[in-house]
Coordinates of C-alpha atoms in Angstrom, one line a residue:
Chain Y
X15 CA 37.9 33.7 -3.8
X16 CA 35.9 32.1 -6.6
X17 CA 33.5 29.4 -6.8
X18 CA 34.4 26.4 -8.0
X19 CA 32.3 23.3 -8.7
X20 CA 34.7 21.2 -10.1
X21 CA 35.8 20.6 -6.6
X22 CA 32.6 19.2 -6.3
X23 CA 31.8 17.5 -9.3
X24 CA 34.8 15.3 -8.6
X25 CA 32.7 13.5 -5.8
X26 CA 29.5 12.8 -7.8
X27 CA 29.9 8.9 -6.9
X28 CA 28.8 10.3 -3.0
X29 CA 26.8 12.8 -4.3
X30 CA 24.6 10.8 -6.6
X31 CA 24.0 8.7 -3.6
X32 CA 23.0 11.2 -1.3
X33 CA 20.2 12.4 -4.2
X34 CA 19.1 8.7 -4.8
X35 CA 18.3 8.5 -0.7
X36 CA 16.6 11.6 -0.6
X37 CA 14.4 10.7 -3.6
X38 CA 13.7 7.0 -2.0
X39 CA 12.9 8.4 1.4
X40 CA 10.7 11.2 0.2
X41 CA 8.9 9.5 -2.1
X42 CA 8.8 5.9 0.0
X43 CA 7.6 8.4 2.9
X44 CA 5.2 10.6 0.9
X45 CA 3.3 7.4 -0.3
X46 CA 3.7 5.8 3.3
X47 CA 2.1 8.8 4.4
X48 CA -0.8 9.5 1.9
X49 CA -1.6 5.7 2.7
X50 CA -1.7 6.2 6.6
X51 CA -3.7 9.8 6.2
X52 CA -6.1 7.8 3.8
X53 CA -6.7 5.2 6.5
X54 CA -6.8 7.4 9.1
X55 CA -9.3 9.4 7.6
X56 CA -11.4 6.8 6.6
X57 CA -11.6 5.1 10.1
X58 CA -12.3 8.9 11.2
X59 CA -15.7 9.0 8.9
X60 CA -16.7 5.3 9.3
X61 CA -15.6 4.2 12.7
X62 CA -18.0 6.0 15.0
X63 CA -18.1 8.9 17.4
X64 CA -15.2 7.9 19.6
X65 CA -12.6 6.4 16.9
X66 CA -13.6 10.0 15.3
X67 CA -12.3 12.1 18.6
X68 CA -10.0 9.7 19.7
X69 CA -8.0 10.4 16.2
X70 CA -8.4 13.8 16.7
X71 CA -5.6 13.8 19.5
X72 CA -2.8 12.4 17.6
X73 CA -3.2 14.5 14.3
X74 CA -3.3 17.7 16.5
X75 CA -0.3 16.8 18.4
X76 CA 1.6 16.0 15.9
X77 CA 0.8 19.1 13.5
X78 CA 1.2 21.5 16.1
X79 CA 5.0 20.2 17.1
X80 CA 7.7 20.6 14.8
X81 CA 9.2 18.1 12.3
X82 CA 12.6 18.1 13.9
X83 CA 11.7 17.9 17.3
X84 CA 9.6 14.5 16.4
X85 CA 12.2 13.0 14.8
X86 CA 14.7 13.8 17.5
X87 CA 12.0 12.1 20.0
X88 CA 11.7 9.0 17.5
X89 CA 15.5 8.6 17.4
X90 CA 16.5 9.1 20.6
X91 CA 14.1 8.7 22.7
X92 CA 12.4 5.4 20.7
X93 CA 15.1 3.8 22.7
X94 CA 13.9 4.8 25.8
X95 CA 10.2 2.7 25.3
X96 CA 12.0 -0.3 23.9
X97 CA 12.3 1.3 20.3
X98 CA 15.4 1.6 19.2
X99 CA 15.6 2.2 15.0
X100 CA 18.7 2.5 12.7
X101 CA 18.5 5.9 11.3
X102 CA 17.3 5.1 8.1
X103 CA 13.5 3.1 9.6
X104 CA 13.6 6.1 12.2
X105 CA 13.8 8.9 9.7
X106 CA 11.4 6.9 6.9
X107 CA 8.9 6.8 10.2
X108 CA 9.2 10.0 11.6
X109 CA 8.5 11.9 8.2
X110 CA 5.6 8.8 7.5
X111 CA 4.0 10.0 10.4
X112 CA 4.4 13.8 10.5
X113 CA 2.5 13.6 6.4
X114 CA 0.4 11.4 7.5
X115 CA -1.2 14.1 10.2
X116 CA -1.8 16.6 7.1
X117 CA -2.6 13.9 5.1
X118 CA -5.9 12.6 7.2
X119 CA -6.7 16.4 6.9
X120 CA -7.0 16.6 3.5
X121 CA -8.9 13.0 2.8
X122 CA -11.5 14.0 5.5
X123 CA -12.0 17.2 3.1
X124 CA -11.8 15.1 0.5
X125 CA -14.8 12.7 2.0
X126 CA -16.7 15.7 3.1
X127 CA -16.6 17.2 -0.3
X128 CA -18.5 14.3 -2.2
X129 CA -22.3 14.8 -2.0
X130 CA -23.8 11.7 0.4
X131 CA -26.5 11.4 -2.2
X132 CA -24.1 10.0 -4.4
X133 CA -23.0 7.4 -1.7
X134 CA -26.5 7.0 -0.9
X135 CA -27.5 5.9 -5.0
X136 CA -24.8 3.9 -4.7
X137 CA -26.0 2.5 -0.9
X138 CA -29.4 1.7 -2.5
X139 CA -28.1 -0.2 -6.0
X140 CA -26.3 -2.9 -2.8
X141 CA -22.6 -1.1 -3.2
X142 CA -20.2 -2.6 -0.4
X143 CA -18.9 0.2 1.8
X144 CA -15.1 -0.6 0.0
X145 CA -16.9 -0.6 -3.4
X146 CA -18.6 3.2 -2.8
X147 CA -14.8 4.2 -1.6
X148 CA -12.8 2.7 -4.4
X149 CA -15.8 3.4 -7.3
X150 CA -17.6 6.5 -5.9
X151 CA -15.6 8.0 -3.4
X152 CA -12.3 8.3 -4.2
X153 CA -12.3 9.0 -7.7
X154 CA -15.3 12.0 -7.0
X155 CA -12.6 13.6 -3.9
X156 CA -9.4 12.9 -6.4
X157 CA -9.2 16.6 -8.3
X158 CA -9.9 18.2 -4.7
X159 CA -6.8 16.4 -2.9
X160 CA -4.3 16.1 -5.5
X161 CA -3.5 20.1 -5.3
X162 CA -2.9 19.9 -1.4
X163 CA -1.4 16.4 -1.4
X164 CA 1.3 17.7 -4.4
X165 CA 2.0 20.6 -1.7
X166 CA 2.5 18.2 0.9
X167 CA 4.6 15.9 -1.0
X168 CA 6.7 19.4 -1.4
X169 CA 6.8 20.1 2.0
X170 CA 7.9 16.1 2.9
X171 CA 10.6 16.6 0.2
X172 CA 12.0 19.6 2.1
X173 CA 12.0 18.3 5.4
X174 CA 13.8 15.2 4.3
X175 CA 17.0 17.4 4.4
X176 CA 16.6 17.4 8.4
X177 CA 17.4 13.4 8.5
X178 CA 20.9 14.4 7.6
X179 CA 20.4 15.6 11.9
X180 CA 19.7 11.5 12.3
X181 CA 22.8 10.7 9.7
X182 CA 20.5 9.3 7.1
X183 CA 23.1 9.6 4.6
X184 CA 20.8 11.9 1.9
X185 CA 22.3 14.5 -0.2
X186 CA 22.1 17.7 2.7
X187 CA 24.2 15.3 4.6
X188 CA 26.4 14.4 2.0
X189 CA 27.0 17.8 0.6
X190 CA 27.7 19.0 3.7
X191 CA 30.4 16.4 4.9
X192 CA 31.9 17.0 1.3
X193 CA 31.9 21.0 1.1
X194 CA 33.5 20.7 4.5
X195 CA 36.1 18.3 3.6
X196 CA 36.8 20.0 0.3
X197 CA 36.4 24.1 1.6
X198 CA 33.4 24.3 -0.8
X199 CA 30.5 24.5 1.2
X200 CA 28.4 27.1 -0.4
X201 CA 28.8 25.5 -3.6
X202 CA 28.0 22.2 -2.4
X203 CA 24.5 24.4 -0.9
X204 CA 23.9 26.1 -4.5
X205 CA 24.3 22.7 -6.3
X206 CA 21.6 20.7 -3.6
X207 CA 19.2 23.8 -3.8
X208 CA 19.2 23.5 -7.6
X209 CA 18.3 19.6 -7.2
X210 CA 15.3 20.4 -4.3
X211 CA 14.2 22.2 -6.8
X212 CA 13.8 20.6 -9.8
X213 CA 12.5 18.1 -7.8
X214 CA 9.8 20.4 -6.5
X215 CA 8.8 21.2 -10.0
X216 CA 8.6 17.8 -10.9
X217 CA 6.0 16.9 -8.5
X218 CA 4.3 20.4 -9.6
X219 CA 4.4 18.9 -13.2
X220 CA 3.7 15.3 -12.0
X221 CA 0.1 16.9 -10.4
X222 CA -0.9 18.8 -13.0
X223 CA -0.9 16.5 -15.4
X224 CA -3.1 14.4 -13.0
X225 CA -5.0 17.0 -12.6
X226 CA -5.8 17.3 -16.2
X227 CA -6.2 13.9 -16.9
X228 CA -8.8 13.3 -13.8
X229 CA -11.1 16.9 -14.7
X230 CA -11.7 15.8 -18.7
X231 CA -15.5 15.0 -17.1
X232 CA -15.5 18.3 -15.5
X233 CA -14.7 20.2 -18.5
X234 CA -16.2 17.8 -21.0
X235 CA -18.7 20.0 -23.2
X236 CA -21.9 19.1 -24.7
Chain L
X22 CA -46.8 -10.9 6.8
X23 CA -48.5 -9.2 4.5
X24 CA -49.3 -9.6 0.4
X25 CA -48.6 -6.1 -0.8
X26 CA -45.0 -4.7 -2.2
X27 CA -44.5 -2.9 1.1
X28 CA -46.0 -2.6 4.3
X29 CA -44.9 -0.1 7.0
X30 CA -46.4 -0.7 10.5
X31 CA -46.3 1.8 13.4
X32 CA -43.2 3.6 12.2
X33 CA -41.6 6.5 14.3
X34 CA -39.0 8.4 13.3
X35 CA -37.6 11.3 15.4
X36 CA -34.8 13.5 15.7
X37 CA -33.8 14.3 18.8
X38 CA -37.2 15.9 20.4
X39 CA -39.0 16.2 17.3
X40 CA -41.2 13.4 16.0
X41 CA -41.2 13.5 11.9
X42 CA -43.2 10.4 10.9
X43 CA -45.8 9.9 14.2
X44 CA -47.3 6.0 14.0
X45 CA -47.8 5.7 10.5
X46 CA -49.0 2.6 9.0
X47 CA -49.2 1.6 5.1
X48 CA -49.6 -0.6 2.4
X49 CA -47.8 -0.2 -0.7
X50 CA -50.5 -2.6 -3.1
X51 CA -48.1 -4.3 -5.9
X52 CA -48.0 -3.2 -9.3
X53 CA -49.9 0.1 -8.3
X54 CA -48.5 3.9 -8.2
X55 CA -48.5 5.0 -4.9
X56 CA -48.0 8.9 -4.3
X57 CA -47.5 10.5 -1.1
X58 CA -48.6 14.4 -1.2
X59 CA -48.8 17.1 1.5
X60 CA -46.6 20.2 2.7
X61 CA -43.1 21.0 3.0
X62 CA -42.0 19.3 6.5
X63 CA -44.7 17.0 6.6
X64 CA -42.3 13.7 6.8
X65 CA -43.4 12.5 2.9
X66 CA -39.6 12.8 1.9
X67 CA -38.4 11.4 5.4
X68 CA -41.2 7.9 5.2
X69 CA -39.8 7.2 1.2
X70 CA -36.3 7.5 2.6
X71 CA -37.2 4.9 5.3
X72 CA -39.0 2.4 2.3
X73 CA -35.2 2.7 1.0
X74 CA -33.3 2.3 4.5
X75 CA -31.9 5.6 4.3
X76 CA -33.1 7.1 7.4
X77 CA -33.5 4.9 10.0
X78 CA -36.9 4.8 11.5
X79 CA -37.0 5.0 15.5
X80 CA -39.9 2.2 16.0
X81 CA -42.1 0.1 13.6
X82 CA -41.2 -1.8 11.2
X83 CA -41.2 -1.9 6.9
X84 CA -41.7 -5.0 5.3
X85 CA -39.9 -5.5 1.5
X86 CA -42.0 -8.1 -0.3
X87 CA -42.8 -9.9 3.0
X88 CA -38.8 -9.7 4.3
X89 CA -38.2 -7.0 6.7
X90 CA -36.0 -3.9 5.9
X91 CA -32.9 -2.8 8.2
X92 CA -34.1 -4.0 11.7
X93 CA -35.3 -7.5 12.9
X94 CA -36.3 -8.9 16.2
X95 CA -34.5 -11.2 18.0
X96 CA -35.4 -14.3 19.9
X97 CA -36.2 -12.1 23.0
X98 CA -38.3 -9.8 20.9
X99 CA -35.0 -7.2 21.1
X100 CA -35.1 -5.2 18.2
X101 CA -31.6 -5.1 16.0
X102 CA -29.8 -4.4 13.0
X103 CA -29.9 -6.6 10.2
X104 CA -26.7 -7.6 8.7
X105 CA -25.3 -5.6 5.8
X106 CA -25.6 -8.7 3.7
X107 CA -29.2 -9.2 4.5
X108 CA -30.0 -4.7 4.0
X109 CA -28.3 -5.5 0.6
X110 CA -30.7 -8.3 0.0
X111 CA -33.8 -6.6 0.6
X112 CA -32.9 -3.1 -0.7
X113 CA -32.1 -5.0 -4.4
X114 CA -35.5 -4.8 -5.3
X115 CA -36.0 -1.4 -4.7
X116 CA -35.0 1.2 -7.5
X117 CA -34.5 4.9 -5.6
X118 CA -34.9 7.9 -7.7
X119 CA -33.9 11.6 -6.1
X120 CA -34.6 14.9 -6.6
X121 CA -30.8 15.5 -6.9
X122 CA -30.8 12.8 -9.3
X123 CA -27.2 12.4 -7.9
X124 CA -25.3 10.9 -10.8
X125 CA -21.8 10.3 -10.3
X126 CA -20.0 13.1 -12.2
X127 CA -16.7 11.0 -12.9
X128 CA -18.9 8.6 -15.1
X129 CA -20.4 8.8 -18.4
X130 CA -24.6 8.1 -18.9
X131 CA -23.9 4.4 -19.6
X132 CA -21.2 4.3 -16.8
X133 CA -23.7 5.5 -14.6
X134 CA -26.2 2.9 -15.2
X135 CA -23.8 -0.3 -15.7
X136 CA -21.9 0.5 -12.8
X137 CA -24.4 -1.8 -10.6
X138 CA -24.0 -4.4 -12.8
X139 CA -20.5 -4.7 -12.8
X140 CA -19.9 -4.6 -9.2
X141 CA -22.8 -5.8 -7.7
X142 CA -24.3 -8.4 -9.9
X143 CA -20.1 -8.9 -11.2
X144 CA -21.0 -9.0 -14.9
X145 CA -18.2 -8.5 -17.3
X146 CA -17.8 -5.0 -18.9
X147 CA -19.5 -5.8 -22.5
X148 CA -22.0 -7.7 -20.6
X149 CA -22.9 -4.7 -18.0
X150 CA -23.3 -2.0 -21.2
X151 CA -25.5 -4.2 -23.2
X152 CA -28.0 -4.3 -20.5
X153 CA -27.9 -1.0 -19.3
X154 CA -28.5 0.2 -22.8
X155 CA -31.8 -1.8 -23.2
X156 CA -32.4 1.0 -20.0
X157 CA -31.0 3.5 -21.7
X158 CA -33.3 3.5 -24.5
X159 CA -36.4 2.8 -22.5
X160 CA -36.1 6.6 -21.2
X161 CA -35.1 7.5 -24.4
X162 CA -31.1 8.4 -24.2
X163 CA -29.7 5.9 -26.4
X164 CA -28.0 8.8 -28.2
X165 CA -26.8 10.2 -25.1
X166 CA -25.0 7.3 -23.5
X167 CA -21.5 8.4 -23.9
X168 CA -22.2 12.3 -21.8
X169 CA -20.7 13.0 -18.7
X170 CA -23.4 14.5 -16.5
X171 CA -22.1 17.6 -16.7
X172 CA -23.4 17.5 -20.5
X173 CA -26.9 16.6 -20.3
X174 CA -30.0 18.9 -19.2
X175 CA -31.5 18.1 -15.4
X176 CA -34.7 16.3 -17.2
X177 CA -32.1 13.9 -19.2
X178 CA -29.6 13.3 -15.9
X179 CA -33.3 12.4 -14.1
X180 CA -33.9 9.5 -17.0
X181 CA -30.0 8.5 -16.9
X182 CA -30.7 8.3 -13.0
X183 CA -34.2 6.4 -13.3
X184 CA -32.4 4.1 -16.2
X185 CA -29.6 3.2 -13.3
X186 CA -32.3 2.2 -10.5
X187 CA -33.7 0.1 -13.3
X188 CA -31.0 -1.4 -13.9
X189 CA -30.8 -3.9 -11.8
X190 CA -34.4 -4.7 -12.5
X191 CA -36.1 -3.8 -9.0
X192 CA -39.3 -4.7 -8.1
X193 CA -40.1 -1.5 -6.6
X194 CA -39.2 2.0 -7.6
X195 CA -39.3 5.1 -5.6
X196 CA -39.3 8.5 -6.2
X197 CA -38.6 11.7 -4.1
X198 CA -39.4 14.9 -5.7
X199 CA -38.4 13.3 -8.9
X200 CA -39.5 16.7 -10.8
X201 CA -38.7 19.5 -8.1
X202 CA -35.5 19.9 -9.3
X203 CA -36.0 20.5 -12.8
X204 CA -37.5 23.6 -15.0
X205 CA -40.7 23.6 -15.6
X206 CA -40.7 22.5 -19.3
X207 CA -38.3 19.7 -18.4
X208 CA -40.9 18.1 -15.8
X209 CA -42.7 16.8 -18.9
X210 CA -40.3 13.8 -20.2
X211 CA -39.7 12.9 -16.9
X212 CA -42.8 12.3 -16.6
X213 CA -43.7 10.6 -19.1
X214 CA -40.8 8.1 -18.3
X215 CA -43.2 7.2 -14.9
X216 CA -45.7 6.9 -16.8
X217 CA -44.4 4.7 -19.2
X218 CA -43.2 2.6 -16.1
X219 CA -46.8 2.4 -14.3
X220 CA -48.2 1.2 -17.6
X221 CA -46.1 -1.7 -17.8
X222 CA -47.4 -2.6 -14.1
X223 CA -44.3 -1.6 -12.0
X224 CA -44.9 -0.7 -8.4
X225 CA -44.7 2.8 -7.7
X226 CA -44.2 5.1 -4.4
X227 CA -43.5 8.3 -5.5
X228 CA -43.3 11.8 -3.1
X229 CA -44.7 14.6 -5.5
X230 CA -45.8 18.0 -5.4
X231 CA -47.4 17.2 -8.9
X232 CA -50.7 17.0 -8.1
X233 CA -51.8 16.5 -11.2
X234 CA -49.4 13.4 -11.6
X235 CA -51.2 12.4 -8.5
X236 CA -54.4 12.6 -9.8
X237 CA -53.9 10.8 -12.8
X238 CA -50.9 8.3 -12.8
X239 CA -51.7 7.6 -8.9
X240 CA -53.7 4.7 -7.7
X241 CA -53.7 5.5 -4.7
X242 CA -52.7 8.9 -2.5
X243 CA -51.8 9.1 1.0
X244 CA -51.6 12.8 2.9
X245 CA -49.5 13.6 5.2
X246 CA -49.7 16.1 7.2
X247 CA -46.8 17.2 10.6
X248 CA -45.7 13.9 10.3
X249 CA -49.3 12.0 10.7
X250 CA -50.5 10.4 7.5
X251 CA -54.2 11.9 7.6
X252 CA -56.0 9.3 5.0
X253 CA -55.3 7.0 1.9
X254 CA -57.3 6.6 -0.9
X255 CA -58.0 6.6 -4.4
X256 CA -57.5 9.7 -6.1
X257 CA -61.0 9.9 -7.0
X258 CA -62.3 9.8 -3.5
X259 CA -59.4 12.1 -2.2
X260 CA -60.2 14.9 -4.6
X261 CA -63.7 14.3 -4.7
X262 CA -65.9 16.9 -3.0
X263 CA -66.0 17.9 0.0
X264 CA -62.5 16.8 0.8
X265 CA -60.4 16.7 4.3
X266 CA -60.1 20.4 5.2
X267 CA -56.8 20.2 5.5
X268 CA -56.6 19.1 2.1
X269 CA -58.4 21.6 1.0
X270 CA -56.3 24.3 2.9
X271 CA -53.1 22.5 0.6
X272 CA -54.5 22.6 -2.3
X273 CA -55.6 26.2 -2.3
X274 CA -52.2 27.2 -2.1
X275 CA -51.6 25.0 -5.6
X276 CA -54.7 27.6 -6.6
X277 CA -53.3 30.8 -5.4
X278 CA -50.6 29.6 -8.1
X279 CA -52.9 29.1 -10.6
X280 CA -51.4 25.9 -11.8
X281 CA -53.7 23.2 -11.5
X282 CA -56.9 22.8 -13.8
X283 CA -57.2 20.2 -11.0
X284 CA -57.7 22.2 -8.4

């Protein structure tokens, strides 16, 4: 017994597809989630004591429970509270929400890594509190979160094959229903593994290159 | 109300059980240097950060050019928060120099000092850089204006940082430590930047441990002392003999470093 992709290769119509919805959910739900973690953490450094611990709780919870058994929770037990989401919503959700956890993490860093005498020139010159974020703030905390947020987007990307458990049609679901139906499912594995990871590499490229372009002032010489 | 730049009446500031600034009560005279001098932990830091509204005092009150500064009383005499529109107001005419100078690292010299144009006074970008090169060459950095922070020397971020609070053409500048940070050869051109500011008749509170600065730039010195301000005077009187004993205790430490010809 050989391998043999042609098998395979005959389906690409399906199999395209499948790659299209796991790039639109992971990169819809990475940026869903960087967004939430950002909020998150900024309502964590600006919103008082109790906001502060109250947020706390969720984050916790929901880093120290696996991805799969939240999703499983969304999907089928949504239903049970009067939320009841196709597959596609539920999945897009479930993996906003588990980044966005890891996310707040690493833009509370982020925050905490930016001198406050920087915010506090920028207090005293009459700065708005969104003008210190968006001028001082964020670009200052960009070269320390973009190496953990690129990591994170890796990990999202990777757990997006565990909606195929919800049947969000993405390509671990698809390449499984078609190596099945075609007796080539290790082939249909080696092929998906080689596209997770050029993917994976892409976002490693895709951060370095921000990287480079955001440290010019740090390595600037006189 | 009062006529001078500033006025701080009673002000308390504690931290938890510990009382920094006990009841202290001054007047900052327009168009005068101002210098507050005494020892490490003796609340001259904490009372400049208060002029500027970055510590909030526990009791008393500081007056900006007659408008009070982050508190006001109510009708029933309550006292509250002023609005964040109303802090803004007030704390635009004060210019705030550090010992950290705290540029932001992510912007160039003249990125540094037009950035409070742009977004606070909403000029246009051209607009914003012209002006805050006419600052730029006052402290002498016209050459400099395209150097990240990173590229400069600590005496040349300081005048990039003292160009910014000028920017927006303050009324009142203040200085913490302005030279503490720096080597001793670069204390010189910074300096000489104050100095070059007093002379044109701005008004002045600066926290120093140069003494000799104090002496001579200073119109008038206040010493503080575990959070109680002890006297204000004109330097001539302070250092005139004999002086406050506890004065005199400071200073001798300046002497058992042989710097001051002062002293």
């Amino acid at each position: 017994m050989g391998f043999d992709f042609n098998v395979i290769l005959s389906k690409q119509d399906a199999l395209v597809s499948g790659i299209a919805m796991t790039v639109f959910v992971w990169v819809v739900g990475t940026l869903a989630a960087a967004l939430i973690g950002f909020i998150v953490a900024t309502a964590r450094r600006y919103g008082g004591v109790i906001v502060d611990k109250a947020l706390t709780v969720p984050i916790e919870v929901i880093r120290g429970t696996p991805f799969l058994v939240q999703l499983f929770l969304l999907y089928f037990g949504g239903p049970y509270i009067g939320l009841s989401l196709d597959a596609l919503p539920a999945g897009l959700l479930a993996l906003s929400i588990y980044g966005a956890a890891y996310f707040a993490e690493i833009f509370r860093a982020g925050y905490q890594s930016v001198p406050p005498g920087h915010v506090e020139a920028a207090e005293c010159l009459g700065f708005t509190r969104i003008q210190i974020i968006r001028n001082i703030l964020l670009p200052e905390m960009a070269l320390l979160v973009i190496p953990p947020s690129v990591n994170m987007a890796i990990i999202l990307l990777k757990e997006t094959a565990l909606l195929s458990l919800i049947t969000v049609p993405e390509m671990t679901m698809t390449a499984s229903a078609i190596g099945s139906q075609e007796y080539a499912f290790v082939e249909a594995m080696v092929l998906i593994a080689l596209v997770y990871w050029v993917l994976v590499e892409l976002a490693g490229v895709l951060g370095r290159f921000a990287e480079k372009k955001l440290s010019r002032y740090r390595l600037a010489k006189a | 109300m009062s006529d001078n730049a500033i006025s701080v009446q009673h002000l308390v500031k504690r931290f938890g059980e510990t009382t920094v600034l006990d009841d202290i009560s001054l007047e900052i005279p327009r168009g005068q240097v101002s210098c507050l001098i005494g020892p490490s932990g003796s609340g001259k830091s904490t009372l400049l950060r208060c002029m500027a509204f970055l510590e909030e005092a526990t009791d008393g009150s500081i007056f900006i050019e007659g408008a009070p500064l982050g508190f006001v009383y109510d009708g029933a005499g309550k006292r509250q928060r002023q609005s964040a529109t109303d802090l803004r107001k007030v704390r635009s005419q004060i210019g705030m120099v550090f010992q950290q100078f705290n540029l932001w690292p992510h912007m160039t010299a003249l990125g540094n000092v037009s950035a409070a144009l742009r977004r606070v006074r909403r000029m246009s970008k051209a607009e914003a850089e012209e002006k805050a090169m006419v600052q730029l060459r006052k402290v002498g950095l016209e050459n400099r204006a395209g150097h990240y922070p990173s590229q400069l020397s600590g005496g040349q971020q300081q005048r990039v940082a003292i160009a910014r609070s000028l920017a927006l053409e303050p009324k009142i500048m203040l200085f913490d430590e302005p030279t503490s940070a720096l080597d001793p050869e670069l204390t010189g051109e910074v300096l000489n930047v104050m100095r070059g500011l007093a002379s044109e008749g701005m008004t002045m509170v600066v926290v120093t441990h140069e003494i000799g600065f104090a002496a001579t730039v200073g119109n008038q010195i206040s010493f503080l002392d575990q959070g109680k301000l002890l006297f204000t005077d004109a330097p001539s009187k302070v250092f005139a003999k004999p002086r406050h004993p506890r004065l005199e205790q400071f200073l001798d430490t300046y002497l058992d470093r042989g710097a001051s010809t002062l002293v």
